[in-house]
Coordinates of C-alpha atoms in Angstrom, one line a residue:
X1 CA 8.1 29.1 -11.6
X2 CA 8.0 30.9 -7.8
X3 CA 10.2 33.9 -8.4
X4 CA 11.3 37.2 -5.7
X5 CA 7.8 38.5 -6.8
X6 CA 5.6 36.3 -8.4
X7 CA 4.4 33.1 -9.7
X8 CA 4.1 31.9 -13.6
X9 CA 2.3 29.2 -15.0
X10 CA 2.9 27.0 -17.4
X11 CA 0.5 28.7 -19.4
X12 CA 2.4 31.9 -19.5
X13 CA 5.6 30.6 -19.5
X14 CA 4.6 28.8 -23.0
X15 CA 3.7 31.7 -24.6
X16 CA 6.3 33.8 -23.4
X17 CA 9.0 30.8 -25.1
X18 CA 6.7 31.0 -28.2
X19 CA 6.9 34.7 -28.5
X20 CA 10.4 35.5 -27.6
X21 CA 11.1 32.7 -30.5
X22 CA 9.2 35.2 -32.8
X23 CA 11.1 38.0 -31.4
X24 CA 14.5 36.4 -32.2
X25 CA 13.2 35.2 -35.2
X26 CA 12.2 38.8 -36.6
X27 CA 16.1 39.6 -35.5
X28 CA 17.3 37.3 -37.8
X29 CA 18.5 34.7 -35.7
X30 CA 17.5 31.0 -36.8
X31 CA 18.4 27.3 -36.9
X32 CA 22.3 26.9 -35.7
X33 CA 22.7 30.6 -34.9
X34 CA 24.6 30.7 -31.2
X35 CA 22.7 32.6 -28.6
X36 CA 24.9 33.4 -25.6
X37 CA 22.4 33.9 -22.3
X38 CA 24.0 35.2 -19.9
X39 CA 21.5 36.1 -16.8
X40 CA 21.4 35.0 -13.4
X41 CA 18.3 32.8 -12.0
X42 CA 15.2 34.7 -13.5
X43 CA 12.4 33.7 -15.3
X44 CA 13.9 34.9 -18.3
X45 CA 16.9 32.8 -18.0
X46 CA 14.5 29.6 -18.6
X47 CA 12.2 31.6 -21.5
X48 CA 15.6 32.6 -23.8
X49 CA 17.0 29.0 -23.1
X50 CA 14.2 27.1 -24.5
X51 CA 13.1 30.0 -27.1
X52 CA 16.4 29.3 -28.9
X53 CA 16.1 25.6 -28.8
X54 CA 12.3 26.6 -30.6
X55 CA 14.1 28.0 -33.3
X56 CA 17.0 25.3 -33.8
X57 CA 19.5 27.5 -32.3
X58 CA 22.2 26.6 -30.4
X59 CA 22.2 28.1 -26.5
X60 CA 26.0 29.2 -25.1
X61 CA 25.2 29.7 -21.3
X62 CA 27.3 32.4 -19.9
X63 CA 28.9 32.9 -15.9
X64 CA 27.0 35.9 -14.4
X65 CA 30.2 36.4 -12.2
X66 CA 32.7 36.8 -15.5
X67 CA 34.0 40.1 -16.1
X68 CA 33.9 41.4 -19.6
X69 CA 37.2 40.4 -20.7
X70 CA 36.3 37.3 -20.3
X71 CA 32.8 37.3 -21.5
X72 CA 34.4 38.7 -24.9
X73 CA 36.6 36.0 -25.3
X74 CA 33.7 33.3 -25.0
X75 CA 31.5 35.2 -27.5
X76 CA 34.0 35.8 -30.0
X77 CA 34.9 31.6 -29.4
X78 CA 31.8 30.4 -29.7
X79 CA 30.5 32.8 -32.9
X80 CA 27.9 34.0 -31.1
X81 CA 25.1 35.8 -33.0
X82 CA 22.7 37.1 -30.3
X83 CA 23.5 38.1 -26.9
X84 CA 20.8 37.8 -24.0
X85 CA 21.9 39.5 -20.9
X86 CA 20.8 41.4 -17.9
X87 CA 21.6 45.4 -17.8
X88 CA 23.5 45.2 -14.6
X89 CA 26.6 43.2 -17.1
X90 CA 26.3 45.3 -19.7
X91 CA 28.3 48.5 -18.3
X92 CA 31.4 46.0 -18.2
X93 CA 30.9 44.2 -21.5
X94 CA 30.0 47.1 -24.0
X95 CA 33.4 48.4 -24.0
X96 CA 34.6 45.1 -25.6
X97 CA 31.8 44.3 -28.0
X98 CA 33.0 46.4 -30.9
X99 CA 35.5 44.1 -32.0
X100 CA 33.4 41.0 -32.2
X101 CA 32.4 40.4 -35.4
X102 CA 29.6 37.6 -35.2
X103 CA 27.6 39.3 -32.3
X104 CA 25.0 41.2 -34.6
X105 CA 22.0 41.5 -31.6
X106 CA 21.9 42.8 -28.3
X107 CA 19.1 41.7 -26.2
X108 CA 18.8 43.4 -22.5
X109 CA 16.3 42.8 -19.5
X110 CA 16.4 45.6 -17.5
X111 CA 14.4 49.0 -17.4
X112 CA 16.4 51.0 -19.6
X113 CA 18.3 48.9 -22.1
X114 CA 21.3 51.0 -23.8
X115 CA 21.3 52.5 -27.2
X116 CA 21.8 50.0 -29.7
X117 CA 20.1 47.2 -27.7
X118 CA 16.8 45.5 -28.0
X119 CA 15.0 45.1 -24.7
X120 CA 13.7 41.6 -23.7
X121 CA 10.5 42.4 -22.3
X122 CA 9.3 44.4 -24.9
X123 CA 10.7 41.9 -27.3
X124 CA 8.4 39.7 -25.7
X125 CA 5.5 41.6 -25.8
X126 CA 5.1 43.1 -29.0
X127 CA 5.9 39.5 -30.7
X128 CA 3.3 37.0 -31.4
X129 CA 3.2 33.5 -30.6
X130 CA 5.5 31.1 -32.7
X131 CA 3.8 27.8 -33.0
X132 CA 6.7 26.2 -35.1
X133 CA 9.0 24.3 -33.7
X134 CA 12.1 23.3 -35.7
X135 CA 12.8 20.4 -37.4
X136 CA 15.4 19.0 -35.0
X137 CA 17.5 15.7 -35.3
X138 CA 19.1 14.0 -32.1
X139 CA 22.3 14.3 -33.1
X140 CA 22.3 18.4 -33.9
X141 CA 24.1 20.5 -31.4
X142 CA 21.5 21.6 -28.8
X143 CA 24.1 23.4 -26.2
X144 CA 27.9 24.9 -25.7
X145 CA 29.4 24.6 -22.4
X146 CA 31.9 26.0 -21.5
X147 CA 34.3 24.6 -18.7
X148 CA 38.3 24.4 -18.0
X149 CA 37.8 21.1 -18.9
X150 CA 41.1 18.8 -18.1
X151 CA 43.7 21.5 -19.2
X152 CA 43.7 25.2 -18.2
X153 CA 42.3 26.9 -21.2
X154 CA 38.8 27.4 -21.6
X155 CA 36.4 25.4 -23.6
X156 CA 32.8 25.0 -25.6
X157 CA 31.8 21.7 -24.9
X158 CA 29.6 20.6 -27.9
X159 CA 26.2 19.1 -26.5
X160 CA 23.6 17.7 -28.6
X161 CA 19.6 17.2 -28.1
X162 CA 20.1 13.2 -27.6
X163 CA 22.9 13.9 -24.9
X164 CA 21.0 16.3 -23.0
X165 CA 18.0 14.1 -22.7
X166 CA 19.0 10.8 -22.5
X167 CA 21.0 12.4 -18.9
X168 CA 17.6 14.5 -18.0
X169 CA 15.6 10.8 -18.4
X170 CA 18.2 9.0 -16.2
X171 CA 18.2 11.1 -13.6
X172 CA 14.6 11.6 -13.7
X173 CA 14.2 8.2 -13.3
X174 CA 16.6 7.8 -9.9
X175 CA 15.4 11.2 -8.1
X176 CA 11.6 9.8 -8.7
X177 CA 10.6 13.3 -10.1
X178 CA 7.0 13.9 -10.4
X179 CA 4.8 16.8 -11.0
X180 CA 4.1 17.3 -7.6
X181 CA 7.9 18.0 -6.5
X182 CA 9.0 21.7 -6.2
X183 CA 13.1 22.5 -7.1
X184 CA 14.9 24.9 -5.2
X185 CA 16.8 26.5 -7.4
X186 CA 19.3 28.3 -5.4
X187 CA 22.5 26.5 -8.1
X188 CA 23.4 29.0 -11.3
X189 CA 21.0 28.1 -14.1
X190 CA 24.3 28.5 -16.2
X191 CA 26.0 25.6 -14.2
X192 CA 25.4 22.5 -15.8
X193 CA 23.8 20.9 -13.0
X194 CA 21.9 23.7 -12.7
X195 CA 20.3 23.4 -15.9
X196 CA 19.8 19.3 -16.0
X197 CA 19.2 18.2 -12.1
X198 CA 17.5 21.4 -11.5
X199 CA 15.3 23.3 -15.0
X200 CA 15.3 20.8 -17.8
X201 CA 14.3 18.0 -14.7
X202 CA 11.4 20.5 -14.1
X203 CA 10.0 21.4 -17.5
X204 CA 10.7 17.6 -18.8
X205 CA 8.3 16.8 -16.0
X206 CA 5.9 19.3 -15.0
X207 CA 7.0 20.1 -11.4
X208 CA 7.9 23.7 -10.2
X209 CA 10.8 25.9 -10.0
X210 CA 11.7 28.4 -7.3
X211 CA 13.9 30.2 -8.4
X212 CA 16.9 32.5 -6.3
X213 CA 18.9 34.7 -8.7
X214 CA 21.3 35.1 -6.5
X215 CA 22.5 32.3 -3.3
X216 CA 22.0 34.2 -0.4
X217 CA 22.2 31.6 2.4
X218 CA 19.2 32.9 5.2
X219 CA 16.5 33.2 2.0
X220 CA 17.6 29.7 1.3
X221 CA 17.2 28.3 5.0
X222 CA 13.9 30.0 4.7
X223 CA 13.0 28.0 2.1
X224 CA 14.0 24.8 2.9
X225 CA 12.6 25.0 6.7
X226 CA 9.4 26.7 5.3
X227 CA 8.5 26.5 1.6
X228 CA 6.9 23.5 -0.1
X229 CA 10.0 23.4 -1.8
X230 CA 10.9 18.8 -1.8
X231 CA 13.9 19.1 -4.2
X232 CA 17.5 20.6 -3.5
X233 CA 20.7 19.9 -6.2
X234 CA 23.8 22.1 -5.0
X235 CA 27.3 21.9 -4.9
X236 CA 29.2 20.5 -1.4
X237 CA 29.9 24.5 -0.9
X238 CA 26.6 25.3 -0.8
X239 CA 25.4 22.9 2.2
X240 CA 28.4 23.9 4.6
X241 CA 27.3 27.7 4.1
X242 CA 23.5 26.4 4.6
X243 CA 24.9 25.0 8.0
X244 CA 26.5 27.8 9.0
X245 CA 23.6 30.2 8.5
X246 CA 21.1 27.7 10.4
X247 CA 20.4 28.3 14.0
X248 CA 20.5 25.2 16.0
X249 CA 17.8 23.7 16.8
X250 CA 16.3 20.2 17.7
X251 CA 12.8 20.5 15.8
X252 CA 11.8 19.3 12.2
X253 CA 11.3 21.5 9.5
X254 CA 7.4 22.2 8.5
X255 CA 7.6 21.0 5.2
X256 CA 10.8 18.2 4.9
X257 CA 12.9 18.4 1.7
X258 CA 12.6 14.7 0.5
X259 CA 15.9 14.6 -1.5
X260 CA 19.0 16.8 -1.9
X261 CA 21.6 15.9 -4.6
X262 CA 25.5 17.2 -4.0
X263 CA 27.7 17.2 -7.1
X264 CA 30.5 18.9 -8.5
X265 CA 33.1 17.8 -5.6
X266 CA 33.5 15.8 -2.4
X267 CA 31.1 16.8 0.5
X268 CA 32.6 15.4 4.2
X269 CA 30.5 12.9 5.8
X270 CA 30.3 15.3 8.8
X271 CA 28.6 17.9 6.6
X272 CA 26.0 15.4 4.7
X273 CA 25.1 13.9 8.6
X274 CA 24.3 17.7 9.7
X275 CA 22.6 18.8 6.7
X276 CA 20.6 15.6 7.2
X277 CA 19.8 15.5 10.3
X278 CA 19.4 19.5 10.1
X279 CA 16.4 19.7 7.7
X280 CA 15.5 16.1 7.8
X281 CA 16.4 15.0 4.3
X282 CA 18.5 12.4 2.5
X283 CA 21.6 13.7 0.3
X284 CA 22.9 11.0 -3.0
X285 CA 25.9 12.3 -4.1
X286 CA 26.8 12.0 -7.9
X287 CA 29.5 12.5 -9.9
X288 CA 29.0 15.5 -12.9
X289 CA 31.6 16.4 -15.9
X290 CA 30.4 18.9 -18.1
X291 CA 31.7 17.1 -21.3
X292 CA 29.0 14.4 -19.9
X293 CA 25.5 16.1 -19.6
X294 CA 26.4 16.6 -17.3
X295 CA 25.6 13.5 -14.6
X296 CA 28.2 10.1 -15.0
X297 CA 27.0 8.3 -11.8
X298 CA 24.9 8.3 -9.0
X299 CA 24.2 6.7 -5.7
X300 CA 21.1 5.7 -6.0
X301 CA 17.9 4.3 -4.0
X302 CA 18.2 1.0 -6.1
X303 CA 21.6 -0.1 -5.7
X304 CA 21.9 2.2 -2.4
X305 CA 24.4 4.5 -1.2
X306 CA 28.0 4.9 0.0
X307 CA 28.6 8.3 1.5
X308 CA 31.6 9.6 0.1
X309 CA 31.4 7.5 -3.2
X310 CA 29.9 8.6 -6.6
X311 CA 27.9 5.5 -6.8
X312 CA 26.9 3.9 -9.6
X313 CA 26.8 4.7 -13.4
X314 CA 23.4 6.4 -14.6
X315 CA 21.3 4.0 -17.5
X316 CA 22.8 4.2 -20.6
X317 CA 26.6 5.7 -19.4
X318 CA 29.5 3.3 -18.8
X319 CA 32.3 3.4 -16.8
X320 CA 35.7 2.5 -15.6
X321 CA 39.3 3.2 -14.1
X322 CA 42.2 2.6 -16.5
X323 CA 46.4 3.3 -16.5
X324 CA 48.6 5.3 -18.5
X325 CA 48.1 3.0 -21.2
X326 CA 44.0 2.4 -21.1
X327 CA 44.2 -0.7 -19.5
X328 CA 41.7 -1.4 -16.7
X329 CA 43.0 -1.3 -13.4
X330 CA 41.9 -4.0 -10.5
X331 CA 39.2 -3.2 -7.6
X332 CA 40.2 -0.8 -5.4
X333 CA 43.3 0.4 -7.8
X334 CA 43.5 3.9 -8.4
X335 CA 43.9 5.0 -12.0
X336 CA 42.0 7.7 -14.0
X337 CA 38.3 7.5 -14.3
X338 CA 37.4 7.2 -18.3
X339 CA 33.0 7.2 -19.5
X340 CA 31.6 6.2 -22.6
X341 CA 27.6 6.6 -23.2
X342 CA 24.8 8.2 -24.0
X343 CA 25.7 11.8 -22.5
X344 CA 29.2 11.8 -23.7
X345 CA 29.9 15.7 -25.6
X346 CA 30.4 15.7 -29.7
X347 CA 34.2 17.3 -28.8
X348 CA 35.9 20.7 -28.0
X349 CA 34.3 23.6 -30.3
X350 CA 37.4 24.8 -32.5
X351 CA 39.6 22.2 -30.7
X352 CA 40.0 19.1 -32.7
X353 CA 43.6 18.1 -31.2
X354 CA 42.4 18.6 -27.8
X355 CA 39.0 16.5 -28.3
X356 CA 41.5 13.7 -29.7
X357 CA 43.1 13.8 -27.0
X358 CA 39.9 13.3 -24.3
X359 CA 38.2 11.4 -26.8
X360 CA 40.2 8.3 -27.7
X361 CA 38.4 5.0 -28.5
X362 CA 35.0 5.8 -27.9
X363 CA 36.1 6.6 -24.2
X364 CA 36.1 10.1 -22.5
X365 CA 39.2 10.9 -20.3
X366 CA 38.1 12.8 -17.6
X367 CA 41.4 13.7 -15.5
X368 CA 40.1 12.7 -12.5
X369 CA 42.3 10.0 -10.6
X370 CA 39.7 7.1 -8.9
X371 CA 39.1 3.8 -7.8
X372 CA 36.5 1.1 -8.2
X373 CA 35.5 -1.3 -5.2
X374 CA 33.8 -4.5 -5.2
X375 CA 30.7 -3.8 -4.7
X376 CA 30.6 -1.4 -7.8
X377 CA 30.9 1.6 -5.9
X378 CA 33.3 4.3 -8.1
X379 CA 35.3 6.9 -5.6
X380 CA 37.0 10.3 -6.6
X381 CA 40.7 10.4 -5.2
X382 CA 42.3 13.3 -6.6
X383 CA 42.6 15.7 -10.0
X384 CA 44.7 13.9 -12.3
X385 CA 45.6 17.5 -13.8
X386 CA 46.3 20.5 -10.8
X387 CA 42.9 22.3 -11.2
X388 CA 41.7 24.1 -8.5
X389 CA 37.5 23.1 -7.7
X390 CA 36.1 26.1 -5.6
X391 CA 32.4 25.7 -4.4
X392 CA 31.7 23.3 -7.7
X393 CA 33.7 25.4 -9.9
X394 CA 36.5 24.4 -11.6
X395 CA 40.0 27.0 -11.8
X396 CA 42.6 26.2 -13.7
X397 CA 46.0 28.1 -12.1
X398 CA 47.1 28.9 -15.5
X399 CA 44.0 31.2 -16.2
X400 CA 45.0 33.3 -12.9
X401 CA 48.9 33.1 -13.6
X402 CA 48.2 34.8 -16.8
X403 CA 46.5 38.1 -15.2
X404 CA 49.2 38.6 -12.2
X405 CA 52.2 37.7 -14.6
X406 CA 50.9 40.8 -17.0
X407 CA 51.2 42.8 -13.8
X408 CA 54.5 45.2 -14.6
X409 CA 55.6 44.9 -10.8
X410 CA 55.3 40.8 -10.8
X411 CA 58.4 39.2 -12.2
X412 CA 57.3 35.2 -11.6
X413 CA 53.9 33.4 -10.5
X414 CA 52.5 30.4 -9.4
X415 CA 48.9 29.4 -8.4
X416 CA 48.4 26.6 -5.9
X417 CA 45.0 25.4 -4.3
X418 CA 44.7 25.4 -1.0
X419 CA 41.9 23.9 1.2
X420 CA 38.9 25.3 3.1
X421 CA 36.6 24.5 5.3
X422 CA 33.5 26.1 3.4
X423 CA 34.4 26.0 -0.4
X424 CA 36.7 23.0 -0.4
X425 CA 39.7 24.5 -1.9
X426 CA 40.7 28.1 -2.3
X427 CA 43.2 29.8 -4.6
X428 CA 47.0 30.9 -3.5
X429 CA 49.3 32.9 -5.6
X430 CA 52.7 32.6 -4.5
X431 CA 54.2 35.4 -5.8
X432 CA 57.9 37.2 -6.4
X433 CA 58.4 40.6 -7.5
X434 CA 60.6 42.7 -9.7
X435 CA 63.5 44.4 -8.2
X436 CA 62.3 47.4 -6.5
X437 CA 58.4 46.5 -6.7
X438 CA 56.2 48.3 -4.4
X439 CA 52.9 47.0 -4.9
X440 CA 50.9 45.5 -2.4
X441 CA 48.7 41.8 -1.8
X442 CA 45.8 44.7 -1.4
X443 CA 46.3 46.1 -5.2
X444 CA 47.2 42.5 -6.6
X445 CA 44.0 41.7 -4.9
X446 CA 42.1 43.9 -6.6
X447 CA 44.3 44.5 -10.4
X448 CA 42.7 40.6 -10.3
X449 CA 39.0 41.6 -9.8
X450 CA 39.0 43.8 -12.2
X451 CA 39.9 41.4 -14.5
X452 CA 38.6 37.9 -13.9
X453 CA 35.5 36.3 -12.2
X454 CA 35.4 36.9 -8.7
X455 CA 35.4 33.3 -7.6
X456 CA 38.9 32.7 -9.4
X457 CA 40.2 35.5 -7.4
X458 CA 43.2 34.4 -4.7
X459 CA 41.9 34.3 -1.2
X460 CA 45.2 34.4 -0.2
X461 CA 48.7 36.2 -2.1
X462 CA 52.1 35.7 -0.3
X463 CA 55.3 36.8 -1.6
X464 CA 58.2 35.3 -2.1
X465 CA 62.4 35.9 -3.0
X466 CA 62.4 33.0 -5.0
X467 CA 60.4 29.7 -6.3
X468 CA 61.3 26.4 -6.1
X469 CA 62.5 24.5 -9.1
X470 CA 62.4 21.1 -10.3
X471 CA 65.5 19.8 -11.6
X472 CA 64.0 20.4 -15.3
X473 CA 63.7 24.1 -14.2
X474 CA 60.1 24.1 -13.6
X475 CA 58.6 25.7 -10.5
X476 CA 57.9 22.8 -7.9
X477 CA 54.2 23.2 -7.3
X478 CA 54.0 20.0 -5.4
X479 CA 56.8 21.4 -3.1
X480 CA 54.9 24.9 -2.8
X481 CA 51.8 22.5 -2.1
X482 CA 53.7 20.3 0.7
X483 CA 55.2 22.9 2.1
X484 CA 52.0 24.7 3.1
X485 CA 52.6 27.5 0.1

């Protein structure tokens, strides 16, 4: 790993797994325990992730950019028993972890971890190696991830060992890893893709990580124009603010990135072209759901590529495009785009009814309305549920109507998406106040940062008299949406 700092071997980075899995292990934390991780791209990130999978234990990856309300409410979902996270969260969290009743251990990287906490490095450190590794079956849980999903409340997606690798060895196989390619790793670690297409691809395969805790778009450019770095996954977001932070120029880059990977959301042809031509690399676009490993399809060197498309199913992963009632549609019909295989989640942690309800006949319903052409090519045409996908993340308007309508001086909400140039779509609240209100789209602005991740924040908050209503009395989103908000 190439880190702000420093290098690690493989060497090292073994025996740092091996003796942070001691260190947990003297803790009390063991086979099926959940340990929540929640730092950004630092070598630690990687050495908690796989010291809980030494120990049988079950890894809940956590959003660096959630606030602590909403890093509570994960916690307390998933059970967790172990927290790993860097110091610069903790100041927001700790005022929420006394009423969590499963979280028994605190585990902070930084240079002064609070009372009460157990710091990571020395935990690392003072423990010995742990040569064991437990006794794992395919079919245990391996990882919770959580996501909107396909209806606005959060959830765990149960992951198991066998789902995790049978994606890590199909994509392996059509990115023609080896241990001579070098991943930029600029994408969350936490983000599903992050930790597939980018770490476990790396440690499954010997090749390196550099690693950028956080995206800051002129280290990245560096990188890529400079560094032997000959592997870049991100999300469509990411390569529009690459653009716009290059200086144009007609020369190649030193050291050519052989292969980018764009997933998450559409990326224009316009912007794959630039980026191409830009660094002098080639782009496949695939198609990722977290309840899937998260990689469905892929355009791939095989079968080749369709700009624009999600190609073609990975090895072992089916798919198709059905109707209201599960029937498949005909090429070039657009219905909702259903996956059955290898990567496909165990269900929804503490949510049988809504697992049932994604889950049905061995098929997963993803929400996402698509088409099929002849060739075999699969094409993503719109959300079949209204969430919101910012730079590769996905915001569901219920979660933000919930903070404004607690506001006292909000009377009625509603949370449209909106598009943009650099992130794809952006959030709108179209708001309408009580009688004699007197707070401002500043203060909304910010009562909203204080209490959700800044990325689900509204760019934009207009106000209004009144909302349209459908005939059934429900406020006419698509209206709000055609009528530019």
């Amino acid at each position: 790993m190439i880190y702000p700092g420093g290098e690690i071997n493989w060497r090292t980075l073994h025996e740092a797994v091996r003796r942070l899995a001691h260190g947990l292990q003297k803790l009390g934390i063991g086979r099926d325990d959940r340990i929540a991780v929640m730092l950004p791209n630092v070598p630690h990130f990687v050495m908690a992730y796989y010291a809980a999978l030494r120990l049988g234990a079950v890894v809940v990856p956590v959003n660096t950019m959630y606030k602590g309300r909403e890093t509570a409410w994960l916690l307390e979902d998933s059970e967790a028993k172990a927290l790993v996270v860097w110091e610069g969260m903790w100041d927001e969290l700790a005022r929420h972890l006394p009423v969590l009743d499963a979280l028994k251990v605190a585990v902070v990287l930084g240079e002064a971890p609070p009372p009460g906490t157990v710091s990571l490095t020395r935990l690392i450190a003072r423990s010995t190696p742990l040569n064991d590794i437990a006794d794992i079956e395919g079919t245990d849980l391996a990882l919770i991830q959580y996501t909107s999903g396909v209806t606005g409340t959060p959830k765990g997606v149960e992951l198991t060992h066998s789902n995790i690798l049978s994606n890590v060895n199909a994509c392996r196989e059509i990115m023609r890893v080896t241990d001579e390619d070098v991943f930029l790793a600029a994408l969350p670690l936490f983000h599903p893709m992050g930790q597939t297409v980018i770490m476990h691809l790396a440690i499954s395969t010997g090749a390196a990580m550099e690693l950028h805790p956080k995206f800051e778009p002129q280290s990245v450019v560096r990188s890529l124009e400079s560094s032997s770095t000959t592997l870049f996954p991100a999300v469509p977001s990411m390569f529009r603010i690459l653009l716009n932070h290059c200086e144009p120029t007609e020369e190649k880059p030193s050291h050519p990135v052989r292969l980018c990977v764009s997933g998450g959301d559409r990326i224009e042809e316009e912007v794959l072209k630039e980026f191409e031509r830009r660094f002098s690399t080639y782009i496949l676009e695939c198609y990722i759901t977290a309840e899937t490993s998260p990689v469905v399809s892929f355009n791939q060197w095989r079968t080749g590529r369709r700009v624009g498309s999600l190609g073609h199913p990975i090895p072992g992963v089916e798919m198709k495009v059905v109707d209201e009632k599960g029937f498949e549609v005909s090429i070039g019909e657009v219905g909702e785009i259903v996956v059955k295989g290898s990567g496909v989640m165990r269900g929804y942690i503490n949510r049988p009814r809504i697992t049932s309800e994604v889950l049905r006949n061995g098929w997963f319903h993803t929400g996402d309305l698509g088409k099929m052409d002849i060739n075999g090519f699969f094409y993503l045409v719109d959300r079949l549920h209204h969430r919101i996908v910012k730079g590769g993340f996905s915001i569901y308007p219920s979660e933000v109507e919930a903070v404004l309508e607690a506001h006292p001086d909000v009377k009625d909400v509603a949370v449209i998406p909106v598009q943009d140039e650099i992130m794809g779509q952006e959030v709108k609240a179209c708001v309408v106040l009580k009688p004699n209100a007197t707070v401002t789209t500043e203060q909304l602005s910010e009562y909203c940062r204080e209490r959700m991740a800044r990325y689900k924040v509204p760019a934009v908050i207009r106000f209004y008299k009144d909302l349209p209503l459908t005939p059934t009395g429900r406020v006419d989103k698509v209206e709000l949406i055609r009528s530019g908000g």
